[in-house]
PDB file of C-alpha atoms in Angstrom:
ATOM      1  CA  UNK A 219       0.000   0.000   0.000  1.00 45.00           C
ATOM      2  CA  UNK A 220       2.859   2.357   0.874  1.00 45.00           C
ATOM      3  CA  UNK A 221       4.468   1.735  -2.543  1.00 46.00           C
ATOM      4  CA  UNK A 222       1.166   2.492  -4.276  1.00 44.00           C
ATOM      5  CA  UNK A 223       0.763   5.749  -2.345  1.00 42.00           C
ATOM      6  CA  UNK A 224       4.330   6.777  -3.182  1.00 43.00           C
ATOM      7  CA  UNK A 225       3.697   6.050  -6.866  1.00 43.00           C
ATOM      8  CA  UNK A 226       0.508   8.143  -6.816  1.00 41.00           C
ATOM      9  CA  UNK A 227       2.278  11.032  -5.067  1.00 41.00           C
ATOM     10  CA  UNK A 228       5.200  10.825  -7.502  1.00 43.00           C
ATOM     11  CA  UNK A 229       2.858  10.853 -10.497  1.00 42.00           C
ATOM     12  CA  UNK A 230       0.998  13.823  -9.037  1.00 43.00           C
ATOM     13  CA  UNK A 231       4.216  15.780  -8.505  1.00 42.00           C
ATOM     14  CA  UNK A 232       5.318  15.107 -12.082  1.00 42.00           C
ATOM     15  CA  UNK A 233       1.906  16.263 -13.332  1.00 42.00           C
ATOM     16  CA  UNK A 234       2.127  19.473 -11.308  1.00 40.00           C
ATOM     17  CA  UNK A 235       5.680  20.067 -12.524  1.00 46.00           C
ATOM     18  CA  UNK A 236       4.650  19.685 -16.161  1.00 43.00           C
ATOM     19  CA  UNK A 237       1.637  21.959 -15.679  1.00 48.00           C
ATOM     20  CA  UNK A 238       3.869  24.591 -14.082  1.00 60.00           C
ATOM     21  CA  UNK A 239       5.929  24.654 -17.287  1.00 84.00           C
ATOM     22  CA  UNK A 240       3.046  25.373 -19.652  1.00 97.00           C
ATOM     23  CA  UNK A 241       3.623  28.257 -22.079  1.00 98.00           C
ATOM     24  CA  UNK A 242       0.989  30.865 -22.992  1.00 98.00           C
ATOM     25  CA  UNK A 243       0.891  33.924 -25.254  1.00 98.00           C
ATOM     26  CA  UNK A 244       2.147  36.988 -23.403  1.00 98.00           C
ATOM     27  CA  UNK A 245       1.999  39.720 -26.045  1.00 98.00           C
ATOM     28  CA  UNK A 246       2.810  40.656 -29.627  1.00 98.00           C
ATOM     29  CA  UNK A 247       5.351  43.293 -30.667  1.00 98.00           C
ATOM     30  CA  UNK A 248       4.600  45.054 -33.955  1.00 97.00           C
ATOM     31  CA  UNK A 249       7.650  45.715 -36.148  1.00 95.00           C
ATOM     32  CA  UNK A 250       8.214  47.818 -39.253  1.00 91.00           C
ATOM     33  CA  UNK A 251       8.801  46.479 -42.759  1.00 82.00           C
ATOM     34  CA  UNK A 252       6.949  44.150 -45.090  1.00 80.00           C
ATOM     35  CA  UNK A 253       9.496  41.657 -46.477  1.00 85.00           C
ATOM     36  CA  UNK A 254      10.284  38.081 -45.453  1.00 85.00           C
ATOM     37  CA  UNK A 255      12.087  37.124 -42.244  1.00 92.00           C
ATOM     38  CA  UNK A 256      14.589  34.609 -40.926  1.00 94.00           C
ATOM     39  CA  UNK A 257      16.746  34.242 -37.783  1.00 96.00           C
ATOM     40  CA  UNK A 258      16.112  35.821 -34.379  1.00 97.00           C
ATOM     41  CA  UNK A 259      19.082  36.422 -32.047  1.00 98.00           C
ATOM     42  CA  UNK A 260      19.554  37.781 -28.527  1.00 98.00           C
ATOM     43  CA  UNK A 261      22.402  39.858 -27.101  1.00 98.00           C
ATOM     44  CA  UNK A 262      22.467  38.550 -23.523  1.00 97.00           C
ATOM     45  CA  UNK A 263      24.805  41.291 -22.280  1.00 98.00           C
ATOM     46  CA  UNK A 264      22.865  44.294 -23.577  1.00 98.00           C
ATOM     47  CA  UNK A 265      19.416  42.664 -23.339  1.00 98.00           C
ATOM     48  CA  UNK A 266      18.497  43.269 -26.946  1.00 98.00           C
ATOM     49  CA  UNK A 267      16.784  41.093 -29.537  1.00 98.00           C
ATOM     50  CA  UNK A 268      17.606  41.205 -33.243  1.00 98.00           C
ATOM     51  CA  UNK A 269      15.072  40.016 -35.808  1.00 97.00           C
ATOM     52  CA  UNK A 270      16.217  39.667 -39.420  1.00 95.00           C
ATOM     53  CA  UNK A 271      13.704  41.033 -41.877  1.00 90.00           C
ATOM     54  CA  UNK A 272      14.217  41.346 -45.631  1.00 92.00           C
ATOM     55  CA  UNK A 273      16.851  44.035 -46.134  1.00 95.00           C
ATOM     56  CA  UNK A 274      16.931  45.110 -42.494  1.00 96.00           C
ATOM     57  CA  UNK A 275      17.236  43.977 -38.892  1.00 97.00           C
ATOM     58  CA  UNK A 276      14.707  45.121 -36.266  1.00 97.00           C
ATOM     59  CA  UNK A 277      16.137  45.751 -32.788  1.00 98.00           C
ATOM     60  CA  UNK A 278      14.064  45.325 -29.600  1.00 98.00           C
ATOM     61  CA  UNK A 279      14.956  46.285 -26.021  1.00 98.00           C
ATOM     62  CA  UNK A 280      14.141  43.180 -23.965  1.00 98.00           C
ATOM     63  CA  UNK A 281      13.720  45.154 -20.737  1.00 98.00           C
ATOM     64  CA  UNK A 282      10.869  47.227 -22.189  1.00 98.00           C
ATOM     65  CA  UNK A 283       9.984  44.894 -25.079  1.00 98.00           C
ATOM     66  CA  UNK A 284       9.849  47.915 -27.353  1.00 98.00           C
ATOM     67  CA  UNK A 285      11.552  48.485 -30.740  1.00 97.00           C
ATOM     68  CA  UNK A 286      14.605  50.728 -30.386  1.00 98.00           C
ATOM     69  CA  UNK A 287      16.115  50.785 -33.858  1.00 97.00           C
ATOM     70  CA  UNK A 288      16.626  49.338 -37.301  1.00 97.00           C
ATOM     71  CA  UNK A 289      19.796  48.337 -39.152  1.00 97.00           C
ATOM     72  CA  UNK A 290      18.987  48.765 -42.829  1.00 96.00           C
ATOM     73  CA  UNK A 291      20.231  49.073 -46.408  1.00 95.00           C
ATOM     74  CA  UNK A 292      21.197  45.448 -46.978  1.00 96.00           C
ATOM     75  CA  UNK A 293      20.193  43.119 -49.808  1.00 96.00           C
ATOM     76  CA  UNK A 294      18.920  39.961 -48.115  1.00 95.00           C
ATOM     77  CA  UNK A 295      19.444  39.405 -44.404  1.00 96.00           C
ATOM     78  CA  UNK A 296      19.549  35.992 -42.724  1.00 97.00           C
ATOM     79  CA  UNK A 297      21.318  35.752 -39.342  1.00 98.00           C
ATOM     80  CA  UNK A 298      22.829  37.926 -36.618  1.00 98.00           C
ATOM     81  CA  UNK A 299      25.872  37.073 -34.468  1.00 98.00           C
ATOM     82  CA  UNK A 300      26.883  38.975 -31.341  1.00 98.00           C
ATOM     83  CA  UNK A 301      30.528  39.578 -30.381  1.00 98.00           C
ATOM     84  CA  UNK A 302      30.350  41.415 -27.061  1.00 98.00           C
ATOM     85  CA  UNK A 303      34.136  41.412 -26.610  1.00 98.00           C
ATOM     86  CA  UNK A 304      34.510  43.881 -29.474  1.00 98.00           C
ATOM     87  CA  UNK A 305      31.037  45.426 -28.949  1.00 98.00           C
ATOM     88  CA  UNK A 306      30.095  44.470 -32.486  1.00 98.00           C
ATOM     89  CA  UNK A 307      27.351  42.567 -34.224  1.00 98.00           C
ATOM     90  CA  UNK A 308      27.533  40.749 -37.551  1.00 98.00           C
ATOM     91  CA  UNK A 309      24.757  40.170 -40.093  1.00 98.00           C
ATOM     92  CA  UNK A 310      24.852  37.636 -42.928  1.00 98.00           C
ATOM     93  CA  UNK A 311      23.696  39.400 -46.088  1.00 97.00           C
ATOM     94  CA  UNK A 312      23.047  36.410 -48.329  1.00 96.00           C
ATOM     95  CA  UNK A 313      22.181  38.223 -51.531  1.00 96.00           C
ATOM     96  CA  UNK A 314      25.258  40.444 -51.260  1.00 97.00           C
ATOM     97  CA  UNK A 315      27.626  37.558 -50.429  1.00 98.00           C
ATOM     98  CA  UNK A 316      28.808  39.657 -47.515  1.00 98.00           C
ATOM     99  CA  UNK A 317      28.824  40.001 -43.747  1.00 98.00           C
ATOM    100  CA  UNK A 318      27.790  43.390 -42.350  1.00 98.00           C
ATOM    101  CA  UNK A 319      29.378  44.602 -39.098  1.00 98.00           C
ATOM    102  CA  UNK A 320      27.618  47.064 -36.790  1.00 98.00           C
ATOM    103  CA  UNK A 321      28.193  48.757 -33.429  1.00 98.00           C
ATOM    104  CA  UNK A 322      26.143  47.163 -30.631  1.00 98.00           C
ATOM    105  CA  UNK A 323      25.686  50.497 -28.845  1.00 98.00           C
ATOM    106  CA  UNK A 324      24.835  52.856 -31.685  1.00 98.00           C
ATOM    107  CA  UNK A 325      23.541  50.251 -34.195  1.00 98.00           C
ATOM    108  CA  UNK A 326      25.561  52.063 -36.871  1.00 98.00           C
ATOM    109  CA  UNK A 327      26.999  50.017 -39.725  1.00 98.00           C
ATOM    110  CA  UNK A 328      30.796  49.766 -39.482  1.00 98.00           C
ATOM    111  CA  UNK A 329      31.703  47.764 -42.571  1.00 98.00           C
ATOM    112  CA  UNK A 330      30.393  45.514 -45.306  1.00 98.00           C
ATOM    113  CA  UNK A 331      32.798  42.575 -45.510  1.00 98.00           C
ATOM    114  CA  UNK A 332      32.796  40.639 -48.816  1.00 98.00           C
ATOM    115  CA  UNK A 333      33.247  36.891 -48.360  1.00 98.00           C
ATOM    116  CA  UNK A 334      34.716  34.402 -50.824  1.00 96.00           C
ATOM    117  CA  UNK A 335      31.498  32.391 -50.824  1.00 97.00           C
ATOM    118  CA  UNK A 336      27.900  32.470 -51.979  1.00 97.00           C
ATOM    119  CA  UNK A 337      24.752  32.570 -49.877  1.00 97.00           C
ATOM    120  CA  UNK A 338      25.845  33.437 -46.315  1.00 98.00           C
ATOM    121  CA  UNK A 339      23.015  32.210 -44.094  1.00 97.00           C
ATOM    122  CA  UNK A 340      23.534  31.049 -40.505  1.00 98.00           C
ATOM    123  CA  UNK A 341      26.158  33.021 -38.579  1.00 98.00           C
ATOM    124  CA  UNK A 342      27.658  32.586 -35.095  1.00 98.00           C
ATOM    125  CA  UNK A 343      30.364  34.023 -32.856  1.00 98.00           C
ATOM    126  CA  UNK A 344      32.939  31.618 -31.413  1.00 98.00           C
ATOM    127  CA  UNK A 345      34.304  32.960 -28.090  1.00 98.00           C
ATOM    128  CA  UNK A 346      37.159  30.431 -28.030  1.00 98.00           C
ATOM    129  CA  UNK A 347      38.889  31.912 -31.077  1.00 98.00           C
ATOM    130  CA  UNK A 348      37.186  35.326 -30.972  1.00 98.00           C
ATOM    131  CA  UNK A 349      36.006  34.853 -34.547  1.00 98.00           C
ATOM    132  CA  UNK A 350      32.749  34.992 -36.480  1.00 98.00           C
ATOM    133  CA  UNK A 351      31.678  32.102 -38.726  1.00 98.00           C
ATOM    134  CA  UNK A 352      29.139  32.524 -41.520  1.00 98.00           C
ATOM    135  CA  UNK A 353      27.692  29.312 -42.984  1.00 98.00           C
ATOM    136  CA  UNK A 354      27.228  29.647 -46.712  1.00 98.00           C
ATOM    137  CA  UNK A 355      24.378  27.576 -48.049  1.00 95.00           C
ATOM    138  CA  UNK A 356      25.222  27.848 -51.741  1.00 96.00           C
ATOM    139  CA  UNK A 357      28.989  27.238 -51.589  1.00 98.00           C
ATOM    140  CA  UNK A 358      29.025  24.538 -48.871  1.00 98.00           C
ATOM    141  CA  UNK A 359      31.592  26.312 -46.733  1.00 98.00           C
ATOM    142  CA  UNK A 360      32.042  28.673 -43.805  1.00 98.00           C
ATOM    143  CA  UNK A 361      33.694  32.095 -43.986  1.00 98.00           C
ATOM    144  CA  UNK A 362      35.713  33.141 -40.939  1.00 98.00           C
ATOM    145  CA  UNK A 363      35.740  36.828 -39.959  1.00 98.00           C
ATOM    146  CA  UNK A 364      38.037  38.618 -37.501  1.00 98.00           C
ATOM    147  CA  UNK A 365      35.677  40.898 -35.518  1.00 98.00           C
ATOM    148  CA  UNK A 366      38.499  43.323 -34.743  1.00 98.00           C
ATOM    149  CA  UNK A 367      40.006  43.849 -38.201  1.00 98.00           C
ATOM    150  CA  UNK A 368      36.675  43.262 -39.961  1.00 98.00           C
ATOM    151  CA  UNK A 369      38.370  41.056 -42.537  1.00 98.00           C
ATOM    152  CA  UNK A 370      37.847  37.480 -43.704  1.00 98.00           C
ATOM    153  CA  UNK A 371      40.703  35.382 -42.309  1.00 98.00           C
ATOM    154  CA  UNK A 372      39.804  31.868 -43.377  1.00 98.00           C
ATOM    155  CA  UNK A 373      37.427  29.364 -44.945  1.00 98.00           C
ATOM    156  CA  UNK A 374      36.164  25.992 -43.755  1.00 98.00           C
ATOM    157  CA  UNK A 375      35.172  23.390 -46.352  1.00 98.00           C
ATOM    158  CA  UNK A 376      32.028  21.723 -44.972  1.00 98.00           C
ATOM    159  CA  UNK A 377      31.322  19.014 -47.539  1.00 97.00           C
ATOM    160  CA  UNK A 378      27.619  19.770 -47.767  1.00 98.00           C
ATOM    161  CA  UNK A 379      24.894  22.381 -47.434  1.00 97.00           C
ATOM    162  CA  UNK A 380      25.086  23.951 -43.950  1.00 98.00           C
ATOM    163  CA  UNK A 381      22.183  24.987 -41.764  1.00 97.00           C
ATOM    164  CA  UNK A 382      22.291  26.194 -38.126  1.00 97.00           C
ATOM    165  CA  UNK A 383      25.484  25.910 -36.061  1.00 98.00           C
ATOM    166  CA  UNK A 384      26.448  26.253 -32.385  1.00 98.00           C
ATOM    167  CA  UNK A 385      29.814  26.759 -30.647  1.00 98.00           C
ATOM    168  CA  UNK A 386      30.706  25.103 -27.348  1.00 98.00           C
ATOM    169  CA  UNK A 387      33.164  27.856 -26.356  1.00 97.00           C
ATOM    170  CA  UNK A 388      35.944  25.278 -26.009  1.00 97.00           C
ATOM    171  CA  UNK A 389      37.138  25.065 -29.590  1.00 98.00           C
ATOM    172  CA  UNK A 390      34.404  23.052 -31.284  1.00 98.00           C
ATOM    173  CA  UNK A 391      31.554  24.123 -33.530  1.00 98.00           C
ATOM    174  CA  UNK A 392      28.657  21.794 -34.342  1.00 98.00           C
ATOM    175  CA  UNK A 393      26.965  22.332 -37.704  1.00 98.00           C
ATOM    176  CA  UNK A 394      24.083  20.522 -39.413  1.00 98.00           C
ATOM    177  CA  UNK A 395      24.400  19.573 -43.081  1.00 98.00           C
ATOM    178  CA  UNK A 396      20.822  19.647 -44.332  1.00 97.00           C
ATOM    179  CA  UNK A 397      21.403  17.884 -47.658  1.00 97.00           C
ATOM    180  CA  UNK A 398      23.554  15.141 -46.112  1.00 97.00           C
ATOM    181  CA  UNK A 399      21.433  14.596 -42.963  1.00 98.00           C
ATOM    182  CA  UNK A 400      24.644  14.635 -40.972  1.00 98.00           C
ATOM    183  CA  UNK A 401      26.493  16.602 -38.301  1.00 98.00           C
ATOM    184  CA  UNK A 402      29.894  18.248 -38.704  1.00 98.00           C
ATOM    185  CA  UNK A 403      32.264  18.863 -35.816  1.00 98.00           C
ATOM    186  CA  UNK A 404      34.599  21.741 -36.652  1.00 98.00           C
ATOM    187  CA  UNK A 405      37.855  22.612 -34.899  1.00 98.00           C
ATOM    188  CA  UNK A 406      37.492  26.388 -34.693  1.00 98.00           C
ATOM    189  CA  UNK A 407      41.246  26.917 -34.309  1.00 98.00           C
ATOM    190  CA  UNK A 408      42.510  24.799 -37.209  1.00 98.00           C
ATOM    191  CA  UNK A 409      39.410  25.564 -39.317  1.00 98.00           C
ATOM    192  CA  UNK A 410      38.988  21.902 -40.203  1.00 98.00           C
ATOM    193  CA  UNK A 411      36.079  19.460 -40.000  1.00 98.00           C
ATOM    194  CA  UNK A 412      37.395  16.828 -37.582  1.00 98.00           C
ATOM    195  CA  UNK A 413      34.369  14.519 -37.633  1.00 98.00           C
ATOM    196  CA  UNK A 414      31.105  13.966 -39.471  1.00 98.00           C
ATOM    197  CA  UNK A 415      28.298  11.848 -38.034  1.00 98.00           C
ATOM    198  CA  UNK A 416      25.131  10.529 -39.730  1.00 98.00           C
ATOM    199  CA  UNK A 417      21.950  11.638 -37.970  1.00 97.00           C
ATOM    200  CA  UNK A 418      19.536   8.867 -39.036  1.00 96.00           C
ATOM    201  CA  UNK A 419      16.601   8.708 -38.485  1.00 95.00           C
ATOM    202  CA  UNK A 420      16.881  12.477 -38.713  1.00 95.00           C
ATOM    203  CA  UNK A 421      16.337  13.764 -42.245  1.00 96.00           C
ATOM    204  CA  UNK A 422      16.949  17.332 -43.382  1.00 97.00           C
ATOM    205  CA  UNK A 423      18.382  18.752 -40.113  1.00 98.00           C
ATOM    206  CA  UNK A 424      17.937  22.485 -39.561  1.00 97.00           C
ATOM    207  CA  UNK A 425      18.139  23.956 -36.042  1.00 98.00           C
ATOM    208  CA  UNK A 426      20.697  22.837 -33.474  1.00 98.00           C
ATOM    209  CA  UNK A 427      21.138  23.627 -29.771  1.00 98.00           C
ATOM    210  CA  UNK A 428      23.665  22.537 -27.143  1.00 98.00           C
ATOM    211  CA  UNK A 429      23.286  21.332 -23.562  1.00 98.00           C
ATOM    212  CA  UNK A 430      26.878  21.931 -22.506  1.00 96.00           C
ATOM    213  CA  UNK A 431      26.473  20.460 -19.004  1.00 97.00           C
ATOM    214  CA  UNK A 432      25.346  17.066 -20.322  1.00 98.00           C
ATOM    215  CA  UNK A 433      27.289  17.166 -23.606  1.00 98.00           C
ATOM    216  CA  UNK A 434      24.087  16.762 -25.608  1.00 98.00           C
ATOM    217  CA  UNK A 435      23.041  18.282 -28.927  1.00 98.00           C
ATOM    218  CA  UNK A 436      19.441  18.818 -29.976  1.00 98.00           C
ATOM    219  CA  UNK A 437      18.908  18.643 -33.740  1.00 98.00           C
ATOM    220  CA  UNK A 438      15.569  19.510 -35.337  1.00 98.00           C
ATOM    221  CA  UNK A 439      14.728  17.633 -38.546  1.00 97.00           C
ATOM    222  CA  UNK A 440      12.140  18.449 -41.198  1.00 97.00           C
ATOM    223  CA  UNK A 441      11.903  15.262 -43.219  1.00 97.00           C
ATOM    224  CA  UNK A 442      10.950  12.954 -40.343  1.00 96.00           C
ATOM    225  CA  UNK A 443       9.283  15.662 -38.183  1.00 98.00           C
ATOM    226  CA  UNK A 444      11.531  14.833 -35.268  1.00 98.00           C
ATOM    227  CA  UNK A 445      14.045  16.229 -32.814  1.00 98.00           C
ATOM    228  CA  UNK A 446      17.062  14.011 -32.217  1.00 98.00           C
ATOM    229  CA  UNK A 447      19.177  14.010 -29.059  1.00 98.00           C
ATOM    230  CA  UNK A 448      22.825  13.434 -29.990  1.00 98.00           C
ATOM    231  CA  UNK A 449      25.874  12.630 -27.861  1.00 98.00           C
ATOM    232  CA  UNK A 450      28.246  15.473 -28.765  1.00 97.00           C
ATOM    233  CA  UNK A 451      31.334  13.317 -28.247  1.00 95.00           C
ATOM    234  CA  UNK A 452      30.422  10.125 -30.086  1.00 96.00           C
ATOM    235  CA  UNK A 453      27.798  11.433 -32.504  1.00 97.00           C
ATOM    236  CA  UNK A 454      25.419   8.709 -31.365  1.00 97.00           C
ATOM    237  CA  UNK A 455      21.705   9.488 -31.762  1.00 98.00           C
ATOM    238  CA  UNK A 456      20.264   8.679 -28.341  1.00 98.00           C
ATOM    239  CA  UNK A 457      16.574   9.248 -28.995  1.00 98.00           C
ATOM    240  CA  UNK A 458      14.235  11.030 -31.407  1.00 98.00           C
ATOM    241  CA  UNK A 459      10.981  12.739 -30.412  1.00 98.00           C
ATOM    242  CA  UNK A 460       8.024  13.771 -32.619  1.00 98.00           C
ATOM    243  CA  UNK A 461       7.596  17.474 -33.406  1.00 98.00           C
ATOM    244  CA  UNK A 462       5.539  19.574 -35.836  1.00 98.00           C
ATOM    245  CA  UNK A 463       6.021  20.024 -39.579  1.00 98.00           C
ATOM    246  CA  UNK A 464       8.340  22.557 -41.196  1.00 97.00           C
ATOM    247  CA  UNK A 465      10.695  23.002 -38.248  1.00 98.00           C
ATOM    248  CA  UNK A 466      13.444  25.584 -38.448  1.00 97.00           C
ATOM    249  CA  UNK A 467      14.847  26.595 -35.049  1.00 98.00           C
ATOM    250  CA  UNK A 468      15.466  24.773 -31.777  1.00 98.00           C
ATOM    251  CA  UNK A 469      16.538  26.351 -28.476  1.00 98.00           C
ATOM    252  CA  UNK A 470      17.405  24.898 -25.066  1.00 98.00           C
ATOM    253  CA  UNK A 471      16.745  26.523 -21.686  1.00 98.00           C
ATOM    254  CA  UNK A 472      19.167  25.105 -19.077  1.00 98.00           C
ATOM    255  CA  UNK A 473      17.208  26.814 -16.291  1.00 97.00           C
ATOM    256  CA  UNK A 474      13.942  24.982 -16.949  1.00 98.00           C
ATOM    257  CA  UNK A 475      15.380  21.958 -18.815  1.00 98.00           C
ATOM    258  CA  UNK A 476      13.019  22.668 -21.702  1.00 98.00           C
ATOM    259  CA  UNK A 477      13.705  22.359 -25.433  1.00 98.00           C
ATOM    260  CA  UNK A 478      11.628  24.317 -27.959  1.00 98.00           C
ATOM    261  CA  UNK A 479      11.204  23.417 -31.651  1.00 98.00           C
ATOM    262  CA  UNK A 480       9.467  26.135 -33.691  1.00 98.00           C
ATOM    263  CA  UNK A 481       7.606  24.758 -36.712  1.00 98.00           C
ATOM    264  CA  UNK A 482       6.130  26.353 -39.808  1.00 96.00           C
ATOM    265  CA  UNK A 483       2.834  24.509 -39.333  1.00 97.00           C
ATOM    266  CA  UNK A 484       1.929  26.952 -36.562  1.00 97.00           C
ATOM    267  CA  UNK A 485       3.143  24.965 -33.558  1.00 98.00           C
ATOM    268  CA  UNK A 486       6.113  24.947 -31.235  1.00 98.00           C
ATOM    269  CA  UNK A 487       6.867  21.566 -29.689  1.00 98.00           C
ATOM    270  CA  UNK A 488       8.068  21.830 -26.075  1.00 98.00           C
ATOM    271  CA  UNK A 489      10.134  18.923 -24.741  1.00 98.00           C
ATOM    272  CA  UNK A 490      11.134  18.266 -21.141  1.00 98.00           C
ATOM    273  CA  UNK A 491      14.587  16.947 -20.318  1.00 98.00           C
ATOM    274  CA  UNK A 492      14.335  14.591 -17.331  1.00 98.00           C
ATOM    275  CA  UNK A 493      17.972  13.528 -17.601  1.00 98.00           C
ATOM    276  CA  UNK A 494      20.750  13.521 -20.200  1.00 98.00           C
ATOM    277  CA  UNK A 495      19.123  10.613 -22.033  1.00 98.00           C
ATOM    278  CA  UNK A 496      15.443  10.876 -21.052  1.00 98.00           C
ATOM    279  CA  UNK A 497      12.970  13.270 -22.712  1.00 98.00           C
ATOM    280  CA  UNK A 498       9.235  13.722 -23.251  1.00 98.00           C
ATOM    281  CA  UNK A 499       6.971  16.082 -25.189  1.00 98.00           C
ATOM    282  CA  UNK A 500       4.969  18.102 -22.652  1.00 98.00           C
ATOM    283  CA  UNK A 501       3.217  20.693 -24.819  1.00 98.00           C
ATOM    284  CA  UNK A 502       2.334  21.462 -28.416  1.00 98.00           C
ATOM    285  CA  UNK A 503       2.087  25.245 -28.263  1.00 98.00           C
ATOM    286  CA  UNK A 504      -0.137  26.834 -30.905  1.00 98.00           C
ATOM    287  CA  UNK A 505       1.642  29.816 -32.473  1.00 98.00           C
ATOM    288  CA  UNK A 506       1.055  30.972 -36.065  1.00 97.00           C
ATOM    289  CA  UNK A 507       1.636  29.501 -39.505  1.00 95.00           C
ATOM    290  CA  UNK A 508       5.246  30.174 -40.646  1.00 95.00           C
ATOM    291  CA  UNK A 509       6.360  31.198 -37.141  1.00 97.00           C
ATOM    292  CA  UNK A 510       9.403  28.950 -37.488  1.00 96.00           C
ATOM    293  CA  UNK A 511      12.315  31.001 -36.150  1.00 96.00           C
ATOM    294  CA  UNK A 512      12.748  32.043 -32.541  1.00 97.00           C
ATOM    295  CA  UNK A 513      15.043  33.052 -29.711  1.00 98.00           C
ATOM    296  CA  UNK A 514      15.020  32.381 -25.969  1.00 98.00           C
ATOM    297  CA  UNK A 515      15.656  34.951 -23.235  1.00 98.00           C
ATOM    298  CA  UNK A 516      17.231  32.776 -20.529  1.00 96.00           C
ATOM    299  CA  UNK A 517      16.665  35.500 -17.893  1.00 97.00           C
ATOM    300  CA  UNK A 518      12.876  35.526 -18.218  1.00 98.00           C
ATOM    301  CA  UNK A 519      12.424  32.122 -19.950  1.00 98.00           C
ATOM    302  CA  UNK A 520      10.330  33.862 -22.610  1.00 98.00           C
ATOM    303  CA  UNK A 521      10.494  32.772 -26.248  1.00 98.00           C
ATOM    304  CA  UNK A 522      10.168  35.172 -29.179  1.00 98.00           C
ATOM    305  CA  UNK A 523       8.985  34.066 -32.630  1.00 98.00           C
ATOM    306  CA  UNK A 524       8.937  36.248 -35.750  1.00 97.00           C
ATOM    307  CA  UNK A 525       5.991  36.009 -38.125  1.00 96.00           C
ATOM    308  CA  UNK A 526       3.852  37.930 -40.603  1.00 94.00           C
ATOM    309  CA  UNK A 527       0.520  37.447 -42.302  1.00 91.00           C
ATOM    310  CA  UNK A 528       0.329  36.418 -45.953  1.00 88.00           C
ATOM    311  CA  UNK A 529      -2.034  36.793 -48.854  1.00 86.00           C
ATOM    312  CA  UNK A 530      -4.137  33.622 -49.011  1.00 86.00           C
ATOM    313  CA  UNK A 531      -2.394  30.876 -50.955  1.00 83.00           C
ATOM    314  CA  UNK A 532       0.762  32.908 -51.570  1.00 83.00           C
ATOM    315  CA  UNK A 533       4.096  33.755 -49.936  1.00 82.00           C
ATOM    316  CA  UNK A 534       3.439  37.490 -50.274  1.00 84.00           C
ATOM    317  CA  UNK A 535       3.564  39.273 -46.916  1.00 85.00           C
ATOM    318  CA  UNK A 536       0.646  41.573 -46.130  1.00 88.00           C
ATOM    319  CA  UNK A 537       1.950  45.109 -45.451  1.00 88.00           C
ATOM    320  CA  UNK A 538       2.178  46.142 -41.816  1.00 90.00           C
ATOM    321  CA  UNK A 539       1.802  42.633 -40.345  1.00 93.00           C
ATOM    322  CA  UNK A 540       5.381  41.751 -39.311  1.00 94.00           C
ATOM    323  CA  UNK A 541       5.630  41.123 -35.565  1.00 97.00           C
ATOM    324  CA  UNK A 542       7.115  39.098 -32.746  1.00 98.00           C
ATOM    325  CA  UNK A 543       4.981  36.633 -30.823  1.00 98.00           C
ATOM    326  CA  UNK A 544       6.030  36.497 -27.159  1.00 98.00           C
ATOM    327  CA  UNK A 545       5.271  33.463 -24.993  1.00 98.00           C
ATOM    328  CA  UNK A 546       5.896  33.036 -21.277  1.00 98.00           C
ATOM    329  CA  UNK A 547       5.663  30.413 -18.580  1.00 96.00           C
ATOM    330  CA  UNK A 548       2.165  30.307 -17.135  1.00 91.00           C
TER     331      UNK A 548
END
């Protein structure tokens, strides 16, 4: 009888814990501009959010959740990387085959840096080498930028079409190859791919996030509508969980042990990490169709998704509808 009571109590506590981590819509933040959109990034030091948007980047103060500026006059923006050490940000301008540097304080453009590549897309800052890496979807390589000299200083041959990437801050960068359904491990000092692991059953990997404490990677995959948990050392796929269709981004919150997969079908799948190798889907959050990129504010545990409304049956954005959807813990 005592064992039964303990089991009931344990089940009840788990239920309460899961309920306490339910996400709800908090607010929307209207933003200027009418073009398409891509990555969302957060500057944790200055508490600002950057949302890529056509030929510009919208900047939001996370303390007030109000727009505070726009970085404009580019050709086709994708991602934003933050290098706080040099107080500079870097934007991948895919249509210009360039990386644009700007001042994090003034938001003024400092330089347009041509890269020897085509289609810069994802972009990250690696604190270990103090360098910026753009991942070039059309030339299957990564361009390496010195954030101090604002010059390209190297190239990494990736062997496939890159998607999202994440740095561990210890000399390794993990990068998904969407067309190969595999994972590259890059030595950020030697600028070489030192390992490549197949991600089956994952097909068409896009977003990637890192749980540094447990040495686990979370890879979101479009083809099989799944999120795979990968051992960052061995490349072994530990488990795969079901998510929505048309996934793009995935983020991990070490404070709540939650993983979020934002999907173009209008849902964000929320997964609970019970341990390094044990996971469960706890919520399918309804968002908006094509709200597939997002960022997490680890201070508040809020998630921010960019989205716009479209003409019925088309990919044409309706003027004046670009915004951020903000969700919080209930």
